[in-house]
């Protein structure tokens, strides 16, 4: 099976590419810059100029669209927000227009599009968001809503569309877990804000396995929360990491106002959180390898 991954050079794209190779599939990536030394096929695109190498789609069964400007890099000023939104919307449109030109019997059959639990916006701590909930308020919710609307257009081409509302992906190589672990390792870690905000997370391996599940279960479509069944609060997560890597926690919580000052609007990502349901994914037959944070973090941080 040939699979085209956009954003394949990113944290999740690299994990997914390796996972698919290990499972005897044929991933290839599309990137803004290609690298001749890579061991898989790479195709170039330029979203601003509306260009993509047409050979990228040859014999492709599934397109997995992950590309987009990183939400955690740089302060969310007007320019950055525009880049976060337009890199996702315009790249999805470019993929759509390119796939539309392919004869219907040679088109990819499935379009899997990244989205995020940010879709639900901010709720009270007790509400557990499910896939049929309305999109919430706030910048990220609007980004996800508009991104998913663009993804839905692939259904008009007769393709199966899956939108993956991913929570915080735990990975020892980068992303949120890595950023949280570093200060704890150097004895400077503490919970953020009240520490009561829920962190809806997923181990990178479960994230890859869930995507594999969607690829092989052709009856599945629509949106799915990619989060483990057991969320943790920020304070519990901080304590878990500290215990697992054997470091004491001695500092008070980082005050919310300080994070708001330092990060601006982006502070909502770390200071606000609520619960998401993984039931739809489990009802679709997916079984988590890492349902609980303790097992996931131990696996990632003390893996030999
Ligand atoms: N990591 C998480 O915890 C998490 C959680 C929820 C949702 N997600 C979503 O999942 C997707 C993948 O996440 P990730 O952590 O792997 O992201 P990442 O490491 O930032 O990688 C994203 C990739 O997108 C491409 N890209 C970056 N800026 C771009 C731009 N302006 N225009 C077009 N392409 C651009 C880059 O590929 P090239 O340089 O090769 O073009 C980059 O490698 C993202 O859309 C992210 O929002 C991630």
mmCIF file of C-alpha atoms and ligand atoms in Angstrom:
data_model
loop_
_atom_site.group_PDB
_atom_site.id
_atom_site.type_symbol
_atom_site.label_atom_id
_atom_site.label_comp_id
_atom_site.label_asym_id
_atom_site.label_seq_id
_atom_site.Cartn_x
_atom_site.Cartn_y
_atom_site.Cartn_z
ATOM 1 C CA UNK A 1 0.000 0.000 0.000
ATOM 2 C CA UNK A 2 1.444 3.399 -1.002
ATOM 3 C CA UNK A 3 0.801 6.218 1.446
ATOM 4 C CA UNK A 4 1.547 9.897 0.890
ATOM 5 C CA UNK A 5 2.320 11.862 4.066
ATOM 6 C CA UNK A 6 2.519 15.643 4.153
ATOM 7 C CA UNK A 7 4.512 17.065 7.050
ATOM 8 C CA UNK A 8 6.398 13.766 7.031
ATOM 9 C CA UNK A 9 9.549 15.490 8.302
ATOM 10 C CA UNK A 10 7.820 16.606 11.522
ATOM 11 C CA UNK A 11 7.693 14.888 14.890
ATOM 12 C CA UNK A 12 4.612 12.783 14.127
ATOM 13 C CA UNK A 13 5.371 12.392 10.430
ATOM 14 C CA UNK A 14 8.730 10.767 11.190
ATOM 15 C CA UNK A 15 7.155 8.406 13.727
ATOM 16 C CA UNK A 16 4.406 7.443 11.302
ATOM 17 C CA UNK A 17 6.793 6.928 8.391
ATOM 18 C CA UNK A 18 8.969 4.544 10.439
ATOM 19 C CA UNK A 19 5.914 2.742 11.815
ATOM 20 C CA UNK A 20 4.448 2.166 8.328
ATOM 21 C CA UNK A 21 7.789 0.965 6.960
ATOM 22 C CA UNK A 22 8.022 -1.527 9.830
ATOM 23 C CA UNK A 23 4.536 -2.763 8.900
ATOM 24 C CA UNK A 24 5.454 -3.500 5.285
ATOM 25 C CA UNK A 25 3.753 -0.439 3.824
ATOM 26 C CA UNK A 26 5.218 2.084 1.419
ATOM 27 C CA UNK A 27 5.132 5.612 2.816
ATOM 28 C CA UNK A 28 6.444 8.578 0.830
ATOM 29 C CA UNK A 29 6.482 12.175 1.913
ATOM 30 C CA UNK A 30 5.749 15.544 0.443
ATOM 31 C CA UNK A 31 7.827 18.378 1.829
ATOM 32 C CA UNK A 32 8.782 21.991 1.176
ATOM 33 C CA UNK A 33 12.372 20.809 0.680
ATOM 34 C CA UNK A 34 13.523 17.385 -0.447
ATOM 35 C CA UNK A 35 16.611 15.569 0.753
ATOM 36 C CA UNK A 36 18.426 13.227 -1.635
ATOM 37 C CA UNK A 37 19.908 11.134 1.162
ATOM 38 C CA UNK A 38 16.491 10.113 2.555
ATOM 39 C CA UNK A 39 15.661 6.403 2.410
ATOM 40 C CA UNK A 40 12.067 6.956 1.234
ATOM 41 C CA UNK A 41 10.676 8.821 -1.770
ATOM 42 C CA UNK A 42 10.246 12.549 -1.283
ATOM 43 C CA UNK A 43 8.204 14.930 -3.417
ATOM 44 C CA UNK A 44 8.347 18.691 -3.312
ATOM 45 C CA UNK A 45 5.498 21.147 -2.947
ATOM 46 C CA UNK A 46 5.183 24.874 -2.547
ATOM 47 C CA UNK A 47 1.889 25.750 -0.950
ATOM 48 C CA UNK A 48 2.296 29.519 -1.468
ATOM 49 C CA UNK A 49 2.844 29.012 -5.201
ATOM 50 C CA UNK A 50 0.184 26.277 -5.428
ATOM 51 C CA UNK A 51 2.686 23.712 -6.770
ATOM 52 C CA UNK A 52 3.026 20.010 -5.978
ATOM 53 C CA UNK A 53 4.938 17.323 -7.845
ATOM 54 C CA UNK A 54 2.114 15.420 -9.635
ATOM 55 C CA UNK A 55 4.103 12.144 -9.396
ATOM 56 C CA UNK A 56 3.536 12.284 -5.636
ATOM 57 C CA UNK A 57 0.086 10.702 -6.089
ATOM 58 C CA UNK A 58 1.035 7.808 -8.391
ATOM 59 C CA UNK A 59 -0.465 4.552 -7.030
ATOM 60 C CA UNK A 60 -1.238 6.215 -3.704
ATOM 61 C CA UNK A 61 -4.063 4.614 -1.714
ATOM 62 C CA UNK A 62 -4.114 6.967 1.290
ATOM 63 C CA UNK A 63 -3.097 10.599 1.793
ATOM 64 C CA UNK A 64 -2.264 11.570 5.374
ATOM 65 C CA UNK A 65 -2.144 15.343 5.762
ATOM 66 C CA UNK A 66 -0.134 16.513 8.783
ATOM 67 C CA UNK A 67 1.599 19.633 7.437
ATOM 68 C CA UNK A 68 1.102 22.979 9.108
ATOM 69 C CA UNK A 69 3.055 25.673 10.910
ATOM 70 C CA UNK A 70 3.839 24.526 14.470
ATOM 71 C CA UNK A 71 1.439 26.077 17.010
ATOM 72 C CA UNK A 72 4.033 26.092 19.802
ATOM 73 C CA UNK A 73 6.752 27.951 17.900
ATOM 74 C CA UNK A 74 6.658 31.723 18.193
ATOM 75 C CA UNK A 75 4.235 34.079 19.879
ATOM 76 C CA UNK A 76 0.727 34.151 18.437
ATOM 77 C CA UNK A 77 0.783 37.608 16.899
ATOM 78 C CA UNK A 78 -1.464 38.375 13.923
ATOM 79 C CA UNK A 79 1.175 37.256 11.397
ATOM 80 C CA UNK A 80 1.873 33.951 13.178
ATOM 81 C CA UNK A 81 -1.822 33.174 13.602
ATOM 82 C CA UNK A 82 -2.341 33.776 9.900
ATOM 83 C CA UNK A 83 0.532 31.375 9.116
ATOM 84 C CA UNK A 84 -0.840 28.683 11.457
ATOM 85 C CA UNK A 85 -4.243 28.900 9.773
ATOM 86 C CA UNK A 86 -3.292 29.453 6.149
ATOM 87 C CA UNK A 87 -0.540 26.791 6.070
ATOM 88 C CA UNK A 88 -3.247 24.244 6.899
ATOM 89 C CA UNK A 89 -6.105 25.590 4.799
ATOM 90 C CA UNK A 90 -4.127 26.367 1.656
ATOM 91 C CA UNK A 91 -2.200 23.081 1.759
ATOM 92 C CA UNK A 92 -5.480 21.140 2.057
ATOM 93 C CA UNK A 93 -6.902 23.104 -0.897
ATOM 94 C CA UNK A 94 -3.797 22.370 -2.953
ATOM 95 C CA UNK A 95 -4.112 18.646 -2.203
ATOM 96 C CA UNK A 96 -7.813 18.765 -3.100
ATOM 97 C CA UNK A 97 -7.273 20.532 -6.421
ATOM 98 C CA UNK A 98 -4.448 18.114 -7.294
ATOM 99 C CA UNK A 99 -6.420 14.979 -6.414
ATOM 100 C CA UNK A 100 -9.455 16.314 -8.303
ATOM 101 C CA UNK A 101 -7.406 16.343 -11.525
ATOM 102 C CA UNK A 102 -6.617 12.608 -11.212
ATOM 103 C CA UNK A 103 -8.914 10.157 -13.035
ATOM 104 C CA UNK A 104 -11.449 8.874 -10.529
ATOM 105 C CA UNK A 105 -10.297 5.227 -10.903
ATOM 106 C CA UNK A 106 -6.686 6.241 -10.098
ATOM 107 C CA UNK A 107 -7.423 8.589 -7.182
ATOM 108 C CA UNK A 108 -6.391 7.794 -3.615
ATOM 109 C CA UNK A 109 -9.262 6.158 -1.744
ATOM 110 C CA UNK A 110 -8.749 7.699 1.696
ATOM 111 C CA UNK A 111 -7.874 11.150 3.058
ATOM 112 C CA UNK A 112 -6.777 11.284 6.704
ATOM 113 C CA UNK A 113 -6.411 14.830 7.977
ATOM 114 C CA UNK A 114 -4.786 16.016 11.191
ATOM 115 C CA UNK A 115 -6.917 18.135 13.474
ATOM 116 C CA UNK A 116 -6.638 18.576 17.221
ATOM 117 C CA UNK A 117 -8.599 18.404 20.444
ATOM 118 C CA UNK A 118 -8.325 22.202 20.287
ATOM 119 C CA UNK A 119 -11.454 21.811 18.105
ATOM 120 C CA UNK A 120 -13.600 21.807 21.244
ATOM 121 C CA UNK A 121 -12.227 25.091 22.587
ATOM 122 C CA UNK A 122 -12.523 25.817 26.267
ATOM 123 C CA UNK A 123 -15.121 24.127 28.456
ATOM 124 C CA UNK A 124 -15.603 23.601 32.148
ATOM 125 C CA UNK A 125 -13.340 20.910 33.582
ATOM 126 C CA UNK A 126 -16.114 18.338 34.016
ATOM 127 C CA UNK A 127 -17.427 18.283 30.425
ATOM 128 C CA UNK A 128 -16.152 15.326 28.379
ATOM 129 C CA UNK A 129 -16.042 16.288 24.701
ATOM 130 C CA UNK A 130 -17.279 13.845 22.108
ATOM 131 C CA UNK A 131 -16.946 13.913 18.358
ATOM 132 C CA UNK A 132 -20.484 15.150 17.711
ATOM 133 C CA UNK A 133 -20.027 18.218 19.952
ATOM 134 C CA UNK A 134 -19.971 21.632 18.277
ATOM 135 C CA UNK A 135 -16.622 23.341 17.718
ATOM 136 C CA UNK A 136 -15.754 25.630 20.619
ATOM 137 C CA UNK A 137 -14.595 29.224 20.898
ATOM 138 C CA UNK A 138 -11.067 30.543 20.465
ATOM 139 C CA UNK A 139 -8.333 30.623 17.846
ATOM 140 C CA UNK A 140 -7.398 26.923 17.796
ATOM 141 C CA UNK A 141 -11.040 25.842 17.645
ATOM 142 C CA UNK A 142 -11.514 28.044 14.575
ATOM 143 C CA UNK A 143 -8.343 26.665 12.952
ATOM 144 C CA UNK A 144 -9.510 23.076 13.495
ATOM 145 C CA UNK A 145 -13.057 23.816 12.338
ATOM 146 C CA UNK A 146 -11.907 25.439 9.106
ATOM 147 C CA UNK A 147 -9.281 22.736 8.518
ATOM 148 C CA UNK A 148 -11.853 19.966 8.939
ATOM 149 C CA UNK A 149 -14.279 21.741 6.565
ATOM 150 C CA UNK A 150 -11.570 21.765 3.890
ATOM 151 C CA UNK A 151 -10.870 18.071 4.562
ATOM 152 C CA UNK A 152 -14.574 17.212 4.156
ATOM 153 C CA UNK A 153 -14.443 18.360 0.524
ATOM 154 C CA UNK A 154 -12.521 15.169 -0.342
ATOM 155 C CA UNK A 155 -15.753 13.248 0.254
ATOM 156 C CA UNK A 156 -17.185 15.007 -2.830
ATOM 157 C CA UNK A 157 -14.480 13.174 -4.829
ATOM 158 C CA UNK A 158 -15.791 9.844 -3.558
ATOM 159 C CA UNK A 159 -12.999 9.494 -0.993
ATOM 160 C CA UNK A 160 -13.249 8.290 2.588
ATOM 161 C CA UNK A 161 -12.392 11.154 4.973
ATOM 162 C CA UNK A 162 -11.081 10.744 8.521
ATOM 163 C CA UNK A 163 -10.292 13.739 10.750
ATOM 164 C CA UNK A 164 -8.060 12.916 13.665
ATOM 165 C CA UNK A 165 -8.574 15.208 16.656
ATOM 166 C CA UNK A 166 -5.272 14.503 18.326
ATOM 167 C CA UNK A 167 -4.516 15.341 21.946
ATOM 168 C CA UNK A 168 -1.024 16.019 23.279
ATOM 169 C CA UNK A 169 1.211 13.355 21.734
ATOM 170 C CA UNK A 170 3.694 11.994 24.269
ATOM 171 C CA UNK A 171 7.088 11.412 22.677
ATOM 172 C CA UNK A 172 10.468 11.406 24.353
ATOM 173 C CA UNK A 173 12.052 13.000 21.289
ATOM 174 C CA UNK A 174 10.043 16.221 21.188
ATOM 175 C CA UNK A 175 6.727 17.948 21.780
ATOM 176 C CA UNK A 176 5.033 18.629 25.119
ATOM 177 C CA UNK A 177 6.359 15.684 27.177
ATOM 178 C CA UNK A 178 9.921 16.509 26.215
ATOM 179 C CA UNK A 179 9.365 20.191 27.113
ATOM 180 C CA UNK A 180 7.850 19.252 30.484
ATOM 181 C CA UNK A 181 10.555 16.734 31.348
ATOM 182 C CA UNK A 182 13.570 18.984 30.775
ATOM 183 C CA UNK A 183 12.967 21.440 33.681
ATOM 184 C CA UNK A 184 11.992 18.560 36.002
ATOM 185 C CA UNK A 185 15.250 16.782 35.145
ATOM 186 C CA UNK A 186 17.176 19.920 36.136
ATOM 187 C CA UNK A 187 15.146 20.362 39.354
ATOM 188 C CA UNK A 188 13.260 23.399 38.001
ATOM 189 C CA UNK A 189 9.906 21.798 37.210
ATOM 190 C CA UNK A 190 6.511 22.479 38.769
ATOM 191 C CA UNK A 191 2.835 22.329 37.756
ATOM 192 C CA UNK A 192 1.487 25.100 35.542
ATOM 193 C CA UNK A 193 -1.204 27.488 36.786
ATOM 194 C CA UNK A 194 -3.718 25.737 39.040
ATOM 195 C CA UNK A 195 -2.412 22.350 37.855
ATOM 196 C CA UNK A 196 -6.043 21.178 37.754
ATOM 197 C CA UNK A 197 -6.399 21.440 33.961
ATOM 198 C CA UNK A 198 -6.783 18.068 32.214
ATOM 199 C CA UNK A 199 -4.158 16.960 29.750
ATOM 200 C CA UNK A 200 -5.650 14.709 27.069
ATOM 201 C CA UNK A 201 -2.674 12.811 25.760
ATOM 202 C CA UNK A 202 -1.753 9.814 23.604
ATOM 203 C CA UNK A 203 1.472 7.789 23.340
ATOM 204 C CA UNK A 204 3.023 8.250 19.861
ATOM 205 C CA UNK A 205 2.864 4.501 19.287
ATOM 206 C CA UNK A 206 -0.905 4.414 19.929
ATOM 207 C CA UNK A 207 -1.258 7.426 17.626
ATOM 208 C CA UNK A 208 0.489 5.506 14.797
ATOM 209 C CA UNK A 209 -1.450 2.302 15.554
ATOM 210 C CA UNK A 210 -4.762 4.207 15.498
ATOM 211 C CA UNK A 211 -3.958 5.635 12.060
ATOM 212 C CA UNK A 212 -3.038 2.141 10.874
ATOM 213 C CA UNK A 213 -6.418 0.969 12.258
ATOM 214 C CA UNK A 214 -8.229 3.624 10.175
ATOM 215 C CA UNK A 215 -6.296 2.603 7.086
ATOM 216 C CA UNK A 216 -7.176 -1.061 7.422
ATOM 217 C CA UNK A 217 -10.804 -0.682 8.608
ATOM 218 C CA UNK A 218 -12.361 0.699 5.448
ATOM 219 C CA UNK A 219 -15.817 1.175 6.991
ATOM 220 C CA UNK A 220 -14.594 3.926 9.335
ATOM 221 C CA UNK A 221 -14.927 7.613 8.475
ATOM 222 C CA UNK A 222 -15.614 10.978 10.124
ATOM 223 C CA UNK A 223 -13.896 12.571 13.106
ATOM 224 C CA UNK A 224 -12.198 10.703 15.960
ATOM 225 C CA UNK A 225 -10.597 11.888 19.173
ATOM 226 C CA UNK A 226 -7.096 10.436 19.350
ATOM 227 C CA UNK A 227 -6.656 10.560 23.121
ATOM 228 C CA UNK A 228 -5.968 7.857 25.701
ATOM 229 C CA UNK A 229 -8.960 6.825 27.848
ATOM 230 C CA UNK A 230 -7.400 8.162 31.049
ATOM 231 C CA UNK A 231 -6.562 11.888 31.049
ATOM 232 C CA UNK A 232 -4.386 13.320 33.804
ATOM 233 C CA UNK A 233 -4.298 16.736 35.385
ATOM 234 C CA UNK A 234 -1.239 18.893 34.753
ATOM 235 C CA UNK A 235 -0.231 18.566 38.424
ATOM 236 C CA UNK A 236 -0.544 14.766 38.402
ATOM 237 C CA UNK A 237 1.433 14.558 35.170
ATOM 238 C CA UNK A 238 4.210 16.736 36.616
ATOM 239 C CA UNK A 239 4.366 14.507 39.713
ATOM 240 C CA UNK A 240 4.364 11.338 37.593
ATOM 241 C CA UNK A 241 7.265 12.517 35.434
ATOM 242 C CA UNK A 242 9.235 13.560 38.516
ATOM 243 C CA UNK A 243 8.661 10.190 40.203
ATOM 244 C CA UNK A 244 9.529 8.199 37.083
ATOM 245 C CA UNK A 245 12.792 10.054 36.425
ATOM 246 C CA UNK A 246 13.510 10.194 40.174
ATOM 247 C CA UNK A 247 13.667 13.939 40.707
ATOM 248 C CA UNK A 248 12.173 15.925 43.596
ATOM 249 C CA UNK A 249 9.626 18.681 42.986
ATOM 250 C CA UNK A 250 10.166 21.595 45.307
ATOM 251 C CA UNK A 251 9.078 24.734 43.481
ATOM 252 C CA UNK A 252 5.544 26.196 43.783
ATOM 253 C CA UNK A 253 3.220 26.093 40.757
ATOM 254 C CA UNK A 254 4.179 28.487 37.948
ATOM 255 C CA UNK A 255 1.561 31.252 38.301
ATOM 256 C CA UNK A 256 -0.904 31.493 35.423
ATOM 257 C CA UNK A 257 -0.415 35.249 35.074
ATOM 258 C CA UNK A 258 3.326 34.708 34.496
ATOM 259 C CA UNK A 259 2.649 32.221 31.692
ATOM 260 C CA UNK A 260 0.088 34.607 30.175
ATOM 261 C CA UNK A 261 2.710 37.357 30.254
ATOM 262 C CA UNK A 262 5.445 35.155 28.750
ATOM 263 C CA UNK A 263 3.389 33.265 26.157
ATOM 264 C CA UNK A 264 0.481 35.621 25.472
ATOM 265 C CA UNK A 265 -2.600 33.940 23.950
ATOM 266 C CA UNK A 266 -0.609 30.711 23.418
ATOM 267 C CA UNK A 267 -0.720 30.208 27.220
ATOM 268 C CA UNK A 268 -4.278 28.851 26.735
ATOM 269 C CA UNK A 269 -2.670 25.679 25.364
ATOM 270 C CA UNK A 270 -1.038 24.890 28.723
ATOM 271 C CA UNK A 271 -3.375 26.619 31.177
ATOM 272 C CA UNK A 272 -6.698 25.371 29.898
ATOM 273 C CA UNK A 273 -7.800 21.836 29.298
ATOM 274 C CA UNK A 274 -10.744 19.547 29.656
ATOM 275 C CA UNK A 275 -11.637 15.930 29.145
ATOM 276 C CA UNK A 276 -12.161 14.235 25.781
ATOM 277 C CA UNK A 277 -13.803 10.893 25.220
ATOM 278 C CA UNK A 278 -11.920 8.066 23.485
ATOM 279 C CA UNK A 279 -15.088 5.947 23.337
ATOM 280 C CA UNK A 280 -15.771 6.386 19.599
ATOM 281 C CA UNK A 281 -12.271 5.158 18.764
ATOM 282 C CA UNK A 282 -12.586 2.204 21.157
ATOM 283 C CA UNK A 283 -16.069 1.379 19.813
ATOM 284 C CA UNK A 284 -14.433 1.299 16.358
ATOM 285 C CA UNK A 285 -12.371 -1.652 17.615
ATOM 286 C CA UNK A 286 -9.184 0.150 18.580
ATOM 287 C CA UNK A 287 -7.378 -1.192 21.664
ATOM 288 C CA UNK A 288 -4.854 1.063 23.366
ATOM 289 C CA UNK A 289 -1.415 -0.275 24.267
ATOM 290 C CA UNK A 290 -1.010 2.659 26.655
ATOM 291 C CA UNK A 291 -4.361 3.601 28.230
ATOM 292 C CA UNK A 292 -2.812 5.075 31.397
ATOM 293 C CA UNK A 293 -0.240 7.859 31.683
ATOM 294 C CA UNK A 294 2.036 6.047 34.159
ATOM 295 C CA UNK A 295 2.660 3.150 31.778
ATOM 296 C CA UNK A 296 3.124 5.487 28.812
ATOM 297 C CA UNK A 297 5.569 7.796 30.565
ATOM 298 C CA UNK A 298 7.555 4.913 32.041
ATOM 299 C CA UNK A 299 7.807 3.381 28.588
ATOM 300 C CA UNK A 300 9.000 6.651 27.061
ATOM 301 C CA UNK A 301 11.315 7.977 29.756
ATOM 302 C CA UNK A 302 12.938 4.817 31.056
ATOM 303 C CA UNK A 303 12.975 2.810 27.845
ATOM 304 C CA UNK A 304 16.421 1.156 27.538
HETATM 305 N N1 LIG B 1 2.449 16.879 18.172
HETATM 306 C C1 LIG B 1 1.286 16.975 18.809
HETATM 307 O O1 LIG B 1 1.203 16.765 20.059
HETATM 308 C C2 LIG B 1 0.039 17.340 18.049
HETATM 309 C C3 LIG B 1 -1.188 17.405 18.740
HETATM 310 C C4 LIG B 1 -2.359 17.726 18.026
HETATM 311 C C5 LIG B 1 -2.302 17.987 16.665
HETATM 312 N N2 LIG B 1 -1.084 17.937 16.025
HETATM 313 C C6 LIG B 1 -1.058 18.267 14.583
HETATM 314 O O2 LIG B 1 -0.473 17.194 13.868
HETATM 315 C C7 LIG B 1 0.327 17.696 12.799
HETATM 316 C C8 LIG B 1 1.734 17.110 12.917
HETATM 317 O O3 LIG B 1 2.270 17.484 14.186
HETATM 318 P P1 LIG B 1 3.836 17.511 14.471
HETATM 319 O O4 LIG B 1 4.002 17.644 15.929
HETATM 320 O O5 LIG B 1 4.511 16.407 13.740
HETATM 321 O O6 LIG B 1 4.221 18.908 13.788
HETATM 322 P P2 LIG B 1 5.677 19.434 13.351
HETATM 323 O O7 LIG B 1 6.752 18.650 13.997
HETATM 324 O O8 LIG B 1 5.659 20.918 13.570
HETATM 325 O O9 LIG B 1 5.731 19.116 11.795
HETATM 326 C C9 LIG B 1 4.841 19.710 10.883
HETATM 327 C C10 LIG B 1 5.404 19.644 9.468
HETATM 328 O O10 LIG B 1 4.615 20.532 8.668
HETATM 329 C C11 LIG B 1 5.424 21.167 7.685
HETATM 330 N N3 LIG B 1 5.260 22.628 7.810
HETATM 331 C C12 LIG B 1 5.688 23.440 8.809
HETATM 332 N N4 LIG B 1 5.362 24.714 8.568
HETATM 333 C C13 LIG B 1 4.724 24.710 7.372
HETATM 334 C C14 LIG B 1 4.162 25.728 6.558
HETATM 335 N N5 LIG B 1 4.185 27.017 6.924
HETATM 336 N N6 LIG B 1 3.569 25.359 5.385
HETATM 337 C C15 LIG B 1 3.531 24.072 4.993
HETATM 338 N N7 LIG B 1 4.074 23.055 5.724
HETATM 339 C C16 LIG B 1 4.644 23.385 6.894
HETATM 340 C C17 LIG B 1 6.880 20.789 7.964
HETATM 341 O O11 LIG B 1 7.280 19.840 6.963
HETATM 342 P P3 LIG B 1 8.306 20.241 5.773
HETATM 343 O O12 LIG B 1 9.327 21.164 6.366
HETATM 344 O O13 LIG B 1 8.874 18.933 5.352
HETATM 345 O O14 LIG B 1 7.502 20.887 4.706
HETATM 346 C C18 LIG B 1 6.847 20.142 9.340
HETATM 347 O O15 LIG B 1 7.768 19.094 9.442
HETATM 348 C C19 LIG B 1 0.315 19.219 12.897
HETATM 349 O O16 LIG B 1 -0.598 19.738 11.982
HETATM 350 C C20 LIG B 1 -0.161 19.481 14.314
HETATM 351 O O17 LIG B 1 -0.878 20.681 14.453
HETATM 352 C C21 LIG B 1 0.073 17.624 16.683
#
